C-alpha positions as a printed Julia matrix, in Angstrom:
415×3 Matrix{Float64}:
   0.0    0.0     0.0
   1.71   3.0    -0.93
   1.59   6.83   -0.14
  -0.48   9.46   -1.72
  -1.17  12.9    -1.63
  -4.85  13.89   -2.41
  -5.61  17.71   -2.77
  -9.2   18.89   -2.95
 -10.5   22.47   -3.06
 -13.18  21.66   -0.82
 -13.55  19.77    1.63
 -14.99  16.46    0.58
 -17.75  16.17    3.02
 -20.33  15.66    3.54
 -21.19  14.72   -0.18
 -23.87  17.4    -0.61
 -23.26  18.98   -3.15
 -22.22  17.8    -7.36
 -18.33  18.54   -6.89
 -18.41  16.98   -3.33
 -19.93  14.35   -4.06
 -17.55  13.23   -6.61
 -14.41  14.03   -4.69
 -15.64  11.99   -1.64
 -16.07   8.56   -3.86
 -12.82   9.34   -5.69
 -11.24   9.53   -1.73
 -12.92   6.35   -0.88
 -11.93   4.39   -3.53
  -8.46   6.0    -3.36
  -7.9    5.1     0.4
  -9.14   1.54   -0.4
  -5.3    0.88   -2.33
  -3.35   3.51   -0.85
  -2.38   5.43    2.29
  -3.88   8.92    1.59
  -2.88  12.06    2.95
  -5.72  15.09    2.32
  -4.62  18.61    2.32
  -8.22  20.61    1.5
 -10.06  23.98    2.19
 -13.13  24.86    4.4
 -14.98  27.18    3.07
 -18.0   26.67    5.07
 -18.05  26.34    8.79
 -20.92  24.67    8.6
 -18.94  21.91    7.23
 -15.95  22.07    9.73
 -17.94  19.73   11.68
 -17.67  16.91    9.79
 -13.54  16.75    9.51
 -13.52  14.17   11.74
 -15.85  11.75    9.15
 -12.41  12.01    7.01
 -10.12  10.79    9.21
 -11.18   6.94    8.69
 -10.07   7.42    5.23
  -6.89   9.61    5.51
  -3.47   8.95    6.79
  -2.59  12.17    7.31
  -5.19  15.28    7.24
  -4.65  18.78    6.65
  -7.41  21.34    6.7
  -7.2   25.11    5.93
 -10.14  27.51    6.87
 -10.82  29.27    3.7
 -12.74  32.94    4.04
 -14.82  33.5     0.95
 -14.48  37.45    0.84
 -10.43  37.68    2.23
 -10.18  34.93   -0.83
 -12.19  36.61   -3.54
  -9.41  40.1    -2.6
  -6.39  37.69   -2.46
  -7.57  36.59   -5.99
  -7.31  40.24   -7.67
  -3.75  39.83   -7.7
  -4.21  37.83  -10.62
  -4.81  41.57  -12.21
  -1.21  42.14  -11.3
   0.5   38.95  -12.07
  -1.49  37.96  -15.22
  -2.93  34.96  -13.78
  -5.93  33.58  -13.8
  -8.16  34.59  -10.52
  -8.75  30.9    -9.58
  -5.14  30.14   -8.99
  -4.58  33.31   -6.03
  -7.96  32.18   -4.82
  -6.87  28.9    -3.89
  -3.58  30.12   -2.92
  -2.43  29.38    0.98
   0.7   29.6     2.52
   0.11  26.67    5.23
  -1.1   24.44    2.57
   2.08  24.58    0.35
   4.46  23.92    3.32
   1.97  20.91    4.5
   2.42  19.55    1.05
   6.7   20.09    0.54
   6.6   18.81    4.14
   4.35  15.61    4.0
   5.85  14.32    0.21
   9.51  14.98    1.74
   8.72  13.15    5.28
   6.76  10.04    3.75
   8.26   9.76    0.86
   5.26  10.54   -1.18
   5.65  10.03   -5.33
   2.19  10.65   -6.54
  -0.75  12.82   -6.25
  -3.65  13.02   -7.35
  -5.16  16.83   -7.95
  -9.15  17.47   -7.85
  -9.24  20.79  -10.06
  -7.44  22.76  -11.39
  -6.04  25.12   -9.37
  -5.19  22.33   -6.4
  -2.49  21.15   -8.88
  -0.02  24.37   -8.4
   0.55  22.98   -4.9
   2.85  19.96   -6.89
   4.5   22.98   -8.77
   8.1   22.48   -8.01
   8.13  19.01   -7.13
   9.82  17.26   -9.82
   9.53  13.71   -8.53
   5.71  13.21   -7.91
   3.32  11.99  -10.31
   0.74  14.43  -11.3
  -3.27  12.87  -12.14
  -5.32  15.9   -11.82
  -9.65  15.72  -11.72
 -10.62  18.86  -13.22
 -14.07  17.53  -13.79
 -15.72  20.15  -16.22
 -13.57  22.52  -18.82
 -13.67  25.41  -16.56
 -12.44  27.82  -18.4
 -15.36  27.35  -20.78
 -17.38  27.96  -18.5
 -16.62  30.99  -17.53
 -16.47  32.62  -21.18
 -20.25  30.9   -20.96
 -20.71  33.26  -18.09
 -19.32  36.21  -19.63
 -21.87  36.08  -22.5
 -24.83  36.08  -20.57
 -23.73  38.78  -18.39
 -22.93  42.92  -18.38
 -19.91  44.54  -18.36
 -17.52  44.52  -16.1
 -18.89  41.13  -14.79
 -18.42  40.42  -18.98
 -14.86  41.34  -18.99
 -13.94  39.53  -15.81
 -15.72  36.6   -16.65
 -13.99  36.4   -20.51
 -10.73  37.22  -19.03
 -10.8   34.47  -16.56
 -12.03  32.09  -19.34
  -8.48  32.78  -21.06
  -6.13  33.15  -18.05
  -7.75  29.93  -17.04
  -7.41  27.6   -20.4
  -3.89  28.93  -19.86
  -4.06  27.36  -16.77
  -5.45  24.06  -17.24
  -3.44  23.45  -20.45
  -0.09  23.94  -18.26
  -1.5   21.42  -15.79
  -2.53  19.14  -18.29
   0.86  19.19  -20.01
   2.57  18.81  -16.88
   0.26  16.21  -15.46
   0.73  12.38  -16.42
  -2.8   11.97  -17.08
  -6.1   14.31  -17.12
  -9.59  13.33  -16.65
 -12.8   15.1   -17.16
 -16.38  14.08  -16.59
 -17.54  13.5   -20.19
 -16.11  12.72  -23.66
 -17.54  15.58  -24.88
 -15.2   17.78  -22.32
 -12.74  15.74  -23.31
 -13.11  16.33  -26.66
 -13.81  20.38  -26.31
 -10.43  20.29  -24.08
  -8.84  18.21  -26.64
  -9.4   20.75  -29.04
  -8.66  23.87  -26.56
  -4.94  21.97  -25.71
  -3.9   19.7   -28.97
  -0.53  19.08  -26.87
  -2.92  17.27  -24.22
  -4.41  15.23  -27.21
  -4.55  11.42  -25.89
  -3.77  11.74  -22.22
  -7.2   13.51  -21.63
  -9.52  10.39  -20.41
 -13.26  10.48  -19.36
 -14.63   9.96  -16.02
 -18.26   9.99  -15.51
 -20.19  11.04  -12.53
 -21.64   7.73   -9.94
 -24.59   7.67   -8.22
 -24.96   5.54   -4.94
 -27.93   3.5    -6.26
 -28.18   2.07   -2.71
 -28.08   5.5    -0.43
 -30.65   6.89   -3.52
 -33.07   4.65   -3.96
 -36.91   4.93   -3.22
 -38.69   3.59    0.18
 -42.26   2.88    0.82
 -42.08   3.91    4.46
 -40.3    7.55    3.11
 -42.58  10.43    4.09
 -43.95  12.62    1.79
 -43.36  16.68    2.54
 -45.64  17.72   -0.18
 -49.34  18.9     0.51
 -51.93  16.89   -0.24
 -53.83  17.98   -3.96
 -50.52  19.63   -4.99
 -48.69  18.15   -7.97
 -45.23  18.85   -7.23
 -42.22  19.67   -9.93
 -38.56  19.59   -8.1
 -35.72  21.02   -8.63
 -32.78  20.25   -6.34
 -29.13  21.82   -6.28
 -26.75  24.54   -4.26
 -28.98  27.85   -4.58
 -26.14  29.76   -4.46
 -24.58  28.18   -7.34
 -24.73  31.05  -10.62
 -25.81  28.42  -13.33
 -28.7   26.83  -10.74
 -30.33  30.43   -9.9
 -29.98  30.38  -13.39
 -31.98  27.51  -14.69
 -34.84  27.99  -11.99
 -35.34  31.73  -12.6
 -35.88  31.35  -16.37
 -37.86  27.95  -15.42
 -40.32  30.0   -13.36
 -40.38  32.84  -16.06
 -40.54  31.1   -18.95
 -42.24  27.46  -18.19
 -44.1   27.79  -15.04
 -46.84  29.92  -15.93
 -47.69  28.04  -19.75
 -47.83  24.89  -17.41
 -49.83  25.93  -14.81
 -51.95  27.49  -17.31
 -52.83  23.91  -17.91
 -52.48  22.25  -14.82
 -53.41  24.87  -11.81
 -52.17  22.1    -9.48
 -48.29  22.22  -10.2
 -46.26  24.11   -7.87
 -42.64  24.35   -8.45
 -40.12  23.3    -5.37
 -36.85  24.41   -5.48
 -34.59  22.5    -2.73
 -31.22  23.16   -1.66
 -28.94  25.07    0.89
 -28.11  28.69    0.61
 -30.77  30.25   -1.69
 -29.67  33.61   -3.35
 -31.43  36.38   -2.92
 -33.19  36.27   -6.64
 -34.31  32.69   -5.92
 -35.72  33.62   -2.78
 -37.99  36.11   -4.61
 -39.58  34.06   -6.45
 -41.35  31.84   -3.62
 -44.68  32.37   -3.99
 -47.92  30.54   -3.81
 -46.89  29.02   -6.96
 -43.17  27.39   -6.19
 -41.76  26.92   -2.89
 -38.07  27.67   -1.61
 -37.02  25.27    1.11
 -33.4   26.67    1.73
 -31.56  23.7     3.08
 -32.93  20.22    4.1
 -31.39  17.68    6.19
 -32.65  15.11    3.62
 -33.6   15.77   -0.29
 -34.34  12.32   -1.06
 -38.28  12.55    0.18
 -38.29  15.46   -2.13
 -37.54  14.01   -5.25
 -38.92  10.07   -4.28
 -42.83  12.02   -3.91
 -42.14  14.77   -6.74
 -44.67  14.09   -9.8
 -41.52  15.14  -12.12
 -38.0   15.93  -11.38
 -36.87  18.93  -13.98
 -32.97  20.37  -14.48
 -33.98  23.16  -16.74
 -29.75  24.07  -16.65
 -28.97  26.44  -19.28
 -25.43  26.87  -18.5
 -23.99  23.48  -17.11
 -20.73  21.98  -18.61
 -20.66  17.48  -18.0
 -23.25  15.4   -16.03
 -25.46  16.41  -13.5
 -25.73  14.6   -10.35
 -29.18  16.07   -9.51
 -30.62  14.32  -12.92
 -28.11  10.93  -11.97
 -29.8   11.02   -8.49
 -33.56  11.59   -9.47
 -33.02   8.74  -11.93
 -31.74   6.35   -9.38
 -34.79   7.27   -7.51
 -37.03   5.71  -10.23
 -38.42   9.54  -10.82
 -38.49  10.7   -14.61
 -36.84  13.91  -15.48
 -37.25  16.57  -17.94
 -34.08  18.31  -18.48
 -31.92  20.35  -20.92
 -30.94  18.88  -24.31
 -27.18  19.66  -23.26
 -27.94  17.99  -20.03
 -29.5   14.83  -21.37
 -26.93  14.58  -23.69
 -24.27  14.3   -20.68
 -24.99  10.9   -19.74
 -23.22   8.74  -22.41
 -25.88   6.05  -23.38
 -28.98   7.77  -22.21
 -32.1    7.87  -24.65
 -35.35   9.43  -24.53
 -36.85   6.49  -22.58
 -34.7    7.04  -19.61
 -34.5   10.88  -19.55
 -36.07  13.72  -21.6
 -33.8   16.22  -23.09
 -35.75  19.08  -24.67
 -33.97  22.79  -25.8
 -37.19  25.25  -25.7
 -39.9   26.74  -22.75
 -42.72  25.13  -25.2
 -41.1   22.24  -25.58
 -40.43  21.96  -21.5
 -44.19  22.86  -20.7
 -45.02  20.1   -23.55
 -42.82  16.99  -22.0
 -43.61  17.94  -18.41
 -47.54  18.24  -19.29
 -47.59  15.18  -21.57
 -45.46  12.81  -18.57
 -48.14  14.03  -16.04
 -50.81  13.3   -18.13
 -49.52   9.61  -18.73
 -48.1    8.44  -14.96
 -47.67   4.89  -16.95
 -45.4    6.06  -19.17
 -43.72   8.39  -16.3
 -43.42   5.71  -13.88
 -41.88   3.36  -16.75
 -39.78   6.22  -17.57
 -37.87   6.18  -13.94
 -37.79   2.54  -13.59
 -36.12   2.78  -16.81
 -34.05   5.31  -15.44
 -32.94   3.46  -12.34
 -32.32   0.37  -14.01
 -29.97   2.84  -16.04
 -28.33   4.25  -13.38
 -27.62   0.56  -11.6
 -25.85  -1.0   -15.1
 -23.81   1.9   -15.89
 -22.96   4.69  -13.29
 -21.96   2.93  -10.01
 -18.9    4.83   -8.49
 -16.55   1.75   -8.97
 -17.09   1.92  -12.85
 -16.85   5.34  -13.3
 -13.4    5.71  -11.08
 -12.17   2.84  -12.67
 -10.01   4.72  -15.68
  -8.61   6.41  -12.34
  -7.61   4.01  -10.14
  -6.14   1.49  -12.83
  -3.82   4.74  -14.62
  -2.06   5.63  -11.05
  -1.35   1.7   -10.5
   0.8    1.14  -13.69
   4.33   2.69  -13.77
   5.44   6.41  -14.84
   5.38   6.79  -18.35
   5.2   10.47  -19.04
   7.4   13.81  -18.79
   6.2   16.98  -18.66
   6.08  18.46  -22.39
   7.87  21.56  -23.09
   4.46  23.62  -23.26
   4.28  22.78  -19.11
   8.23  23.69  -18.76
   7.77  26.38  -20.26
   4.61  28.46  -18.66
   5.28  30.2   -15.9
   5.49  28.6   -12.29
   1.91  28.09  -10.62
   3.44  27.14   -6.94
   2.43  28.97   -3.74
């Protein structure tokens, strides 16, 4: 059983939200073969509770508080420097001597990054084997953002889109192998980084078909008469507030035009301030609940109306392991490698959302066939073990890669 460093940008539990949830099942299966040593951020107290769940897993643990606003000023010295803002961001002092300290004292030769900017903490450590997670093609994501916003939020956002494909293709080129959540990222980033062409592989998202799973004795939370449509995520997540604003502007009121009896809930932690407007008599912000499965297991319809959203969604993984048919985006749908229209509906217009949602409710045959069809889906093909897989098997063969001259020759990313 050998050593390993595992850096996260978050800290990996609990598994509550999409990028914790994936970096918690890549620890788990990591600590299964190897003796892992964390070094991650806090960023929530809420969540400094729950260190201690970690420490089954870990070797060795280090955990730095990390202060949203202090971080968000540290990260405008990427203005100065040239950088991208993620990098100064994610920047800590403590972290970076943990790391040289912890590789040098237990002789540590590989590590294995979970986005991109945890991967300038192996900056300047020559000898250690470099497999970096950086799930989605961020940098894409933000030059999404910057076209469906204003200037200066525009210019910030398009800037950050280039400093950052700078970014990732210097960590790709220095990193042995690269994995992202779909082969459609990995094709985009193939494309974006031609030097990274065929050590880019795909990873898909898992589901826990066991932990997500419906129950007969499960309580319902919804009011009798209603017919509930769900949407679950983090509310304070840009492309979520998002997809259920324009969802309750643009679909909501066409479909309760026909069916007076939907209301729309929108579940998850930390609402913003424009998603808590819209609660009304008509859709229904929870804020945070200790448990979304009831949620989704009684909704009439699970929906991921994501306009902006780059690889697979967990929230349309997890309502499909619940046996619950979802309506989501076309880009969405098209994700999940395999999927077809009887085991998720992908649709790209308002009309055609209002038409798929009213024609499922009108038909609970066809919707109820339509989630087993979906869980049956989710049980062949996206267990954690298959997805991680690619992972697991690349960091147990031998070193076979040097950094290319594109990552020796962008500028240092260390701390």
């Amino acid at each position: 059983m050998s050593n390993l460093l595992f850096l996260a940008h978050r800290l990996p539990y609990p598994p509550n939200k999409g990028d914790k949830v994936r970096s918690y099942h890549l620890l788990k299966a990591l600590a299964r073969d190897h003796r892992v040593f964390l070094g991650t951020f806090v960023d929530d107290r809420a969540d400094a509770a729950y260190v201690g769940n970690l420490a089954p897993l870990c070797a060795g643990l280090h955990v730095e508080p990390l202060r949203p606003a202090a971080a968000k000023v540290r990260s405008l010295t990427g203005l100065l420097t040239g950088e991208a803002l993620t990098l100064p961001y994610y920047r800590d002092g403590n972290l970076a001597r943990w790391v040289r300290r912890t590789v040098a004292e237990q002789g540590i030769d590989t590590a294995v990054a979970f986005s991109s900017p945890m991967a300038q903490y192996v900056e300047g450590l020559p000898g250690v084997r470099l497999f970096v997670d950086l799930v989605d093609v961020d940098s894409a994501k933000w030059q999404e953002y910057s076209r469906s916003h204003h200037w200066p939020s525009s210019w910030i956002y398009a800037r950050e889109g280039r400093r950052l494909l700078a970014a990732e293709r210097a960590i790709a080129a220095r990193a042995e192998r690269s994995f992202l959540v779909t082969p459609a990222e990995v094709a985009l980033f193939s494309r974006l980084a031609p030097e990274c062409a065929g050590r880019v592989d795909a990873i898909g998202n898992g589901v826990d078909s066991e932990y997500f799973a419906p129950q007969t004795e499960r309580l319902s939370p919804y009011a009798a008469g209603e017919t509930p449509v769900v949407f679950t995520g983090a509310m304070d997540y840009w492309p979520n507030v998002d997809a259920v604003t324009w969802f309750a502007d643009a679909v909501l009121p066409a479909l309760r035009a026909r069916r007076p009896d939907v209301r729309f809930y929108i579940v998850g932690m930390r609402p913003a301030p424009a998603v808590e407007a819209l609660a009304s008599d008509a859709i229904v912000v929870t804020g945070g609940v200790p448990d979304v499965r009831p949620y989704v297991q009684h909704a009439a319809i699970a929906v991921a109306p994501l306009r902006v959203a780059r690889g697979i969604q967990n929230k349309v993984l997890e309502a499909m392991a619940m046996g619950k048919a979802v309506v989501t985006s076309r880009a969405c749908a098209g994700a999940i490698e395999g999927a077809t229209d009887d085991v998720v509906t992908g649709v790209g217009s308002a009309g055609a959302f209002v038409d798929a949602i009213d024609a499922l409710l009108a038909d609970p045959a066809r919707a109820q066939a339509q989630g087993a069809a979906g869980r049956r889906f989710i049980a062949a093909r996206h267990s954690w073990d298959r997805q991680l897989e690619p992972l697991l098997r690349r960091i147990a063969q031998p070193a076979a890669f040097a950094a290319s001259p594109f990552a020796r020759g962008h500028e240092a990313l260390a701390p």
